[in-house]
Amino acid sequence: MVCSLRDYLRMKHIFFSAIVIVAFMAGCVDSQETRSGAQSVMSQAEPDRLDALFSHPSPDSIPGGQRGEQIRLGYQLVVHTQEFAAPYVGNRLTCANCHLDAGLDPNSSSFVGLSRAYPEYRARTGRVVTLADRINECFERSLNGKPIPSDSHKLRAIVDYIEWLSKDVPAGSRMAWRGIPRIQAPKPPDTTNGAKVFTSRCAFCHGADGQGTMAAPAVWGPQSYNIGAEMARIPVAAAFIKSNMPRTRGWALSDQDAYDVAAYINSQPRPDFPDKGNDWPKGGKPADAPY
């Protein structure tokens, strides 16, 4: 059964209304290395900026008419990407596999407030990108597909959904929840231990072969994200795993185990990203980039 946006948000509103998340950022999932240096230190340079509260709008505020229909379509595209955006997806993932709870989870690159950050310079592309550009990066990389045409109502619907989720976040405010809470491993990642962690903590949902099950997506192989995705970087994957996995039991793994299992997962085969040679055209490629 497809849950409506209104019903879904009514349930989530109980848990996420007006809470503050104090975190540093690591990562479609997003990372500060892919954004400009000026953006990453903005909070230090502008101490008078206000810290925003993490609060998504009430479902009662969904407007009527065509605008409301676009917002609802955007939600469906995020949650049921395979069904609603099939021509542009090259694997079995959905947007909500990384942006958990349809972009509402503050520990998994939430969409709340995101439209306030764009347009934004991104070092990986070497230019200023729009929110629509960033969405299409995810389709090409995390979904191993192709960009949605810029004039498509479906691309506009995802933008409309994110803009609606962001409407109560003041322009220019700091969003402490943006990205994923960063962690540091005490020791270099150990893929041998990572394999053990995967078997004991991840395989039940993601499959012993990492190819996914009805309960969870593939984490390597042809149906997973390609090497151009942010999640293909070990620190980003480790931060996501630490905060969110096992699902509904985030923060259950140690920082070291999160790094080890991330290294193990990202050591496995996955699709190439054909345009990787065009990334970081002005330099600044992070040391953990997998290519």
CSV table of C-alpha atoms in Angstrom, one decimal:
chain,number,residue,atom,x,y,z
A,1,MET,CA,0.0,0.0,0.0
A,2,VAL,CA,1.3,3.5,-0.9
A,3,CYS,CA,1.2,5.7,2.1
A,4,SER,CA,0.0,9.3,1.4
A,5,LEU,CA,2.2,12.2,2.2
A,6,ARG,CA,-0.4,13.6,4.6
A,7,ASP,CA,-0.7,10.4,6.6
A,8,TYR,CA,3.1,9.9,6.6
A,9,LEU,CA,3.8,13.4,7.9
A,10,ARG,CA,1.2,13.1,10.6
A,11,MET,CA,3.0,10.1,12.0
A,12,LYS,CA,6.5,11.7,11.7
A,13,HIS,CA,5.4,15.0,13.2
A,14,ILE,CA,5.1,13.4,16.6
A,15,PHE,CA,8.8,12.6,16.6
A,16,PHE,CA,10.4,15.5,14.7
A,17,SER,CA,8.5,18.7,15.7
A,18,ALA,CA,10.9,21.4,17.0
A,19,ILE,CA,14.0,19.5,18.0
A,20,VAL,CA,17.6,20.6,17.7
A,21,ILE,CA,20.2,18.3,16.3
A,22,VAL,CA,23.8,19.2,17.2
A,23,ALA,CA,26.1,17.6,14.7
A,24,PHE,CA,29.0,18.2,12.4
A,25,MET,CA,28.6,17.4,8.7
A,26,ALA,CA,30.1,14.6,6.7
A,27,GLY,CA,28.1,13.9,3.7
A,28,CYS,CA,23.3,12.4,-1.5
A,29,VAL,CA,24.3,12.1,1.2
A,30,ASP,CA,26.6,15.2,1.2
A,31,SER,CA,30.1,16.0,2.4
A,32,GLN,CA,31.8,19.3,3.1
A,33,GLU,CA,34.6,18.5,0.7
A,34,THR,CA,32.2,18.6,-2.2
A,35,ARG,CA,31.0,22.0,-1.2
A,36,SER,CA,33.1,25.2,-1.2
A,37,GLY,CA,35.5,26.0,1.6
A,38,ALA,CA,33.7,29.2,2.1
A,39,GLN,CA,30.5,27.4,2.7
A,40,SER,CA,32.0,24.9,5.1
A,41,VAL,CA,33.4,27.6,7.4
A,42,MET,CA,30.5,30.0,7.1
A,43,SER,CA,29.3,29.4,10.6
A,44,GLN,CA,32.7,30.4,11.9
A,45,ALA,CA,32.9,33.5,9.8
A,46,GLU,CA,29.3,34.7,10.6
A,47,PRO,CA,28.8,34.1,14.4
A,48,ASP,CA,25.6,36.2,14.3
A,49,ARG,CA,23.8,33.8,12.1
A,50,LEU,CA,20.9,32.0,13.9
A,51,ASP,CA,20.8,28.3,14.5
A,52,ALA,CA,17.6,26.9,13.0
A,53,LEU,CA,15.4,24.5,14.8
A,54,PHE,CA,14.8,21.2,13.1
A,55,SER,CA,11.1,21.2,12.4
A,56,HIS,CA,9.2,20.1,9.3
A,57,PRO,CA,5.9,21.6,8.4
A,58,SER,CA,2.6,20.2,9.4
A,59,PRO,CA,0.7,18.1,6.7
A,60,ASP,CA,-2.2,20.6,7.2
A,61,SER,CA,0.0,23.2,5.5
A,62,ILE,CA,0.2,21.4,2.2
A,63,PRO,CA,-1.4,23.8,-0.2
A,64,GLY,CA,-4.3,22.9,-2.4
A,65,GLY,CA,-4.4,22.8,-6.2
A,66,GLN,CA,-1.6,22.1,-8.6
A,67,ARG,CA,1.1,23.1,-6.1
A,68,GLY,CA,-0.1,20.6,-3.5
A,69,GLU,CA,-0.3,17.9,-6.2
A,70,GLN,CA,3.3,18.6,-7.1
A,71,ILE,CA,4.5,18.4,-3.5
A,72,ARG,CA,2.7,15.0,-3.2
A,73,LEU,CA,4.2,13.8,-6.4
A,74,GLY,CA,7.7,14.8,-5.2
A,75,TYR,CA,7.1,12.8,-2.0
A,76,GLN,CA,6.2,9.7,-4.2
A,77,LEU,CA,9.2,10.2,-6.4
A,78,VAL,CA,11.5,10.2,-3.3
A,79,VAL,CA,9.9,7.2,-1.6
A,80,HIS,CA,8.8,5.1,-4.6
A,81,THR,CA,11.5,6.2,-7.1
A,82,GLN,CA,11.5,2.9,-9.0
A,83,GLU,CA,7.8,3.3,-9.7
A,84,PHE,CA,7.6,7.0,-10.4
A,85,ALA,CA,10.9,7.7,-12.1
A,86,ALA,CA,11.8,4.4,-13.7
A,87,PRO,CA,13.3,5.7,-16.9
A,88,TYR,CA,16.0,7.6,-14.9
A,89,VAL,CA,17.0,4.9,-12.4
A,90,GLY,CA,19.7,2.3,-13.1
A,91,ASN,CA,19.5,0.2,-10.0
A,92,ARG,CA,17.1,-0.8,-7.3
A,93,LEU,CA,17.7,2.0,-4.9
A,94,THR,CA,15.3,4.9,-4.1
A,95,CYS,CA,16.0,8.4,-2.9
A,96,ALA,CA,14.7,7.4,0.6
A,97,ASN,CA,17.3,4.6,1.0
A,98,CYS,CA,19.8,7.3,1.8
A,99,HIS,CA,17.5,10.2,2.7
A,100,LEU,CA,15.7,8.2,5.3
A,101,ASP,CA,12.0,8.9,6.2
A,102,ALA,CA,11.5,10.7,2.9
A,103,GLY,CA,14.1,13.2,3.8
A,104,LEU,CA,12.9,13.9,7.3
A,105,ASP,CA,15.5,12.1,9.3
A,106,PRO,CA,18.0,14.7,10.7
A,107,ASN,CA,20.8,12.1,10.8
A,108,SER,CA,20.7,11.1,7.1
A,109,SER,CA,21.1,14.2,4.9
A,110,SER,CA,17.7,15.5,5.6
A,111,PHE,CA,15.8,17.6,3.0
A,112,VAL,CA,14.5,20.0,5.7
A,113,GLY,CA,16.0,23.4,5.0
A,114,LEU,CA,18.0,22.1,2.0
A,115,SER,CA,16.5,24.4,-0.6
A,116,ARG,CA,17.8,27.3,1.6
A,117,ALA,CA,21.4,26.3,0.7
A,118,TYR,CA,21.1,26.4,-3.1
A,119,PRO,CA,22.4,27.7,-5.5
A,120,GLU,CA,25.7,26.6,-4.0
A,121,TYR,CA,29.3,26.2,-5.2
A,122,ARG,CA,30.4,22.5,-5.2
A,123,ALA,CA,34.0,21.7,-5.6
A,124,ARG,CA,33.3,18.3,-7.2
A,125,THR,CA,31.6,20.0,-10.2
A,126,GLY,CA,33.7,23.1,-10.0
A,127,ARG,CA,30.7,25.4,-10.4
A,128,VAL,CA,27.6,26.8,-8.8
A,129,VAL,CA,24.8,24.3,-9.0
A,130,THR,CA,21.1,24.6,-8.4
A,131,LEU,CA,19.0,22.2,-6.2
A,132,ALA,CA,17.7,20.6,-9.4
A,133,ASP,CA,21.3,20.0,-10.5
A,134,ARG,CA,22.1,18.4,-7.2
A,135,ILE,CA,19.1,16.1,-7.4
A,136,ASN,CA,20.2,15.0,-10.9
A,137,GLU,CA,23.7,14.3,-9.5
A,138,CYS,CA,22.0,11.8,-7.2
A,139,PHE,CA,20.2,10.2,-10.1
A,140,GLU,CA,23.4,9.8,-12.0
A,141,ARG,CA,25.5,8.6,-9.1
A,142,SER,CA,23.5,7.1,-6.2
A,143,LEU,CA,20.8,5.7,-8.5
A,144,ASN,CA,23.3,4.9,-11.2
A,145,GLY,CA,20.9,6.3,-13.8
A,146,LYS,CA,20.6,9.4,-15.9
A,147,PRO,CA,19.4,13.0,-15.2
A,148,ILE,CA,15.8,13.9,-15.4
A,149,PRO,CA,15.2,16.5,-18.1
A,150,SER,CA,15.4,20.0,-16.7
A,151,ASP,CA,12.0,20.9,-18.0
A,152,SER,CA,10.3,17.7,-16.5
A,153,HIS,CA,7.5,18.2,-14.1
A,154,LYS,CA,8.9,15.3,-12.1
A,155,LEU,CA,12.2,17.1,-11.4
A,156,ARG,CA,10.2,20.2,-10.5
A,157,ALA,CA,8.0,18.0,-8.2
A,158,ILE,CA,11.1,16.9,-6.2
A,159,VAL,CA,12.3,20.5,-5.9
A,160,ASP,CA,8.8,21.5,-4.8
A,161,TYR,CA,8.7,18.8,-2.1
A,162,ILE,CA,12.1,19.9,-0.7
A,163,GLU,CA,11.1,23.6,-0.9
A,164,TRP,CA,7.9,22.8,1.0
A,165,LEU,CA,9.8,20.9,3.7
A,166,SER,CA,12.2,23.9,4.0
A,167,LYS,CA,9.6,26.6,4.2
A,168,ASP,CA,9.9,27.1,8.0
A,169,VAL,CA,13.7,27.3,8.0
A,170,PRO,CA,14.8,30.9,8.0
A,171,ALA,CA,17.0,32.0,5.1
A,172,GLY,CA,20.6,32.4,6.1
A,173,SER,CA,20.3,30.3,9.3
A,174,ARG,CA,22.7,27.6,10.3
A,175,MET,CA,21.4,24.0,9.8
A,176,ALA,CA,23.3,21.9,12.2
A,177,TRP,CA,21.6,18.8,10.9
A,178,ARG,CA,22.8,19.2,7.3
A,179,GLY,CA,24.6,16.2,6.0
A,180,ILE,CA,25.5,13.4,8.4
A,181,PRO,CA,27.2,13.5,11.8
A,182,ARG,CA,30.9,13.0,11.3
A,183,ILE,CA,32.8,10.3,13.1
A,184,GLN,CA,36.5,9.4,13.4
A,185,ALA,CA,37.9,5.8,13.5
A,186,PRO,CA,40.5,5.2,16.2
A,187,LYS,CA,42.4,3.0,13.8
A,188,PRO,CA,42.7,2.5,10.0
A,189,PRO,CA,39.7,0.6,8.7
A,190,ASP,CA,40.0,-3.2,8.8
A,191,THR,CA,38.0,-5.0,6.1
A,192,THR,CA,38.4,-8.4,7.8
A,193,ASN,CA,36.6,-7.1,10.9
A,194,GLY,CA,34.2,-5.3,8.5
A,195,ALA,CA,33.2,-8.6,7.0
A,196,LYS,CA,32.5,-10.0,10.4
A,197,VAL,CA,30.4,-6.9,11.3
A,198,PHE,CA,28.5,-7.2,8.0
A,199,THR,CA,27.7,-10.9,8.6
A,200,SER,CA,26.5,-10.3,12.2
A,201,ARG,CA,24.8,-6.9,11.9
A,202,CYS,CA,23.9,-6.2,8.3
A,203,ALA,CA,23.4,-9.4,6.3
A,204,PHE,CA,20.0,-10.3,7.7
A,205,CYS,CA,18.5,-7.3,5.9
A,206,HIS,CA,20.9,-6.6,3.1
A,207,GLY,CA,21.6,-10.2,2.2
A,208,ALA,CA,24.7,-12.3,2.8
A,209,ASP,CA,25.9,-11.4,-0.7
A,210,GLY,CA,25.1,-7.7,-0.2
A,211,GLN,CA,22.6,-7.8,-3.1
A,212,GLY,CA,19.7,-6.7,-1.0
A,213,THR,CA,16.4,-8.3,0.1
A,214,MET,CA,12.8,-7.2,0.3
A,215,ALA,CA,13.7,-5.5,3.5
A,216,ALA,CA,16.7,-3.5,2.5
A,217,PRO,CA,18.6,-2.4,-0.7
A,218,ALA,CA,21.8,-3.7,-2.3
A,219,VAL,CA,25.0,-2.3,-0.8
A,220,TRP,CA,27.3,-3.5,-3.6
A,221,GLY,CA,27.0,-5.0,-7.0
A,222,PRO,CA,25.1,-3.9,-10.1
A,223,GLN,CA,22.0,-2.8,-8.2
A,224,SER,CA,23.8,-0.5,-5.8
A,225,TYR,CA,25.3,3.0,-6.0
A,226,ASN,CA,28.2,3.6,-8.4
A,227,ILE,CA,31.7,4.8,-7.5
A,228,GLY,CA,30.7,8.4,-8.1
A,229,ALA,CA,28.2,8.5,-5.2
A,230,GLU,CA,29.1,10.1,-1.9
A,231,MET,CA,28.3,6.8,-0.2
A,232,ALA,CA,31.2,5.3,-2.1
A,233,ARG,CA,33.6,7.3,0.1
A,234,ILE,CA,34.4,5.3,3.3
A,235,PRO,CA,34.0,8.2,5.8
A,236,VAL,CA,30.6,9.1,4.4
A,237,ALA,CA,29.4,5.5,4.4
A,238,ALA,CA,30.8,5.1,7.9
A,239,ALA,CA,29.0,8.2,9.2
A,240,PHE,CA,25.7,7.0,7.7
A,241,ILE,CA,26.1,3.5,9.1
A,242,LYS,CA,26.9,4.8,12.6
A,243,SER,CA,23.9,7.2,12.7
A,244,ASN,CA,21.3,5.0,11.1
A,245,MET,CA,22.2,1.3,11.0
A,246,PRO,CA,20.9,-1.2,11.9
A,247,ARG,CA,17.7,0.5,10.9
A,248,THR,CA,15.8,1.9,13.9
A,249,ARG,CA,18.9,1.1,16.0
A,250,GLY,CA,21.3,3.8,15.0
A,251,TRP,CA,24.4,4.5,17.1
A,252,ALA,CA,24.6,0.7,18.0
A,253,LEU,CA,28.0,0.2,16.4
A,254,SER,CA,31.3,1.6,17.6
A,255,ASP,CA,33.0,4.2,15.4
A,256,GLN,CA,35.6,1.6,14.5
A,257,ASP,CA,33.1,-1.0,13.5
A,258,ALA,CA,31.2,1.5,11.4
A,259,TYR,CA,34.4,2.4,9.6
A,260,ASP,CA,35.4,-1.3,9.2
A,261,VAL,CA,32.1,-2.3,7.7
A,262,ALA,CA,32.0,0.7,5.5
A,263,ALA,CA,35.4,-0.2,4.2
A,264,TYR,CA,34.3,-3.8,3.6
A,265,ILE,CA,31.2,-2.7,1.7
A,266,ASN,CA,33.0,-0.2,-0.5
A,267,SER,CA,35.8,-2.8,-1.2
A,268,GLN,CA,33.2,-4.9,-3.1
A,269,PRO,CA,32.4,-4.5,-6.8
A,270,ARG,CA,30.0,-1.8,-7.9
A,271,PRO,CA,29.2,0.1,-11.1
A,272,ASP,CA,31.6,2.6,-12.6
A,273,PHE,CA,30.8,6.3,-13.0
A,274,PRO,CA,31.6,7.1,-16.6
A,275,ASP,CA,32.1,10.9,-16.0
A,276,LYS,CA,34.4,10.5,-13.1
A,277,GLY,CA,37.2,12.2,-15.0
A,278,ASN,CA,35.3,15.5,-14.9
A,279,ASP,CA,35.0,15.6,-11.1
A,280,TRP,CA,37.0,18.2,-9.1
A,281,PRO,CA,38.1,20.1,-12.3
A,282,LYS,CA,39.7,22.8,-10.1
A,283,GLY,CA,41.4,20.4,-7.7
A,284,GLY,CA,40.7,19.6,-4.2
A,285,LYS,CA,39.7,16.0,-4.7
A,286,PRO,CA,39.5,14.4,-1.2
A,287,ALA,CA,42.0,11.7,-0.4
A,288,ASP,CA,39.2,9.2,0.3
A,289,ALA,CA,37.6,9.5,-3.2
A,290,PRO,CA,37.5,6.0,-4.7
A,291,TYR,CA,38.9,7.0,-8.1
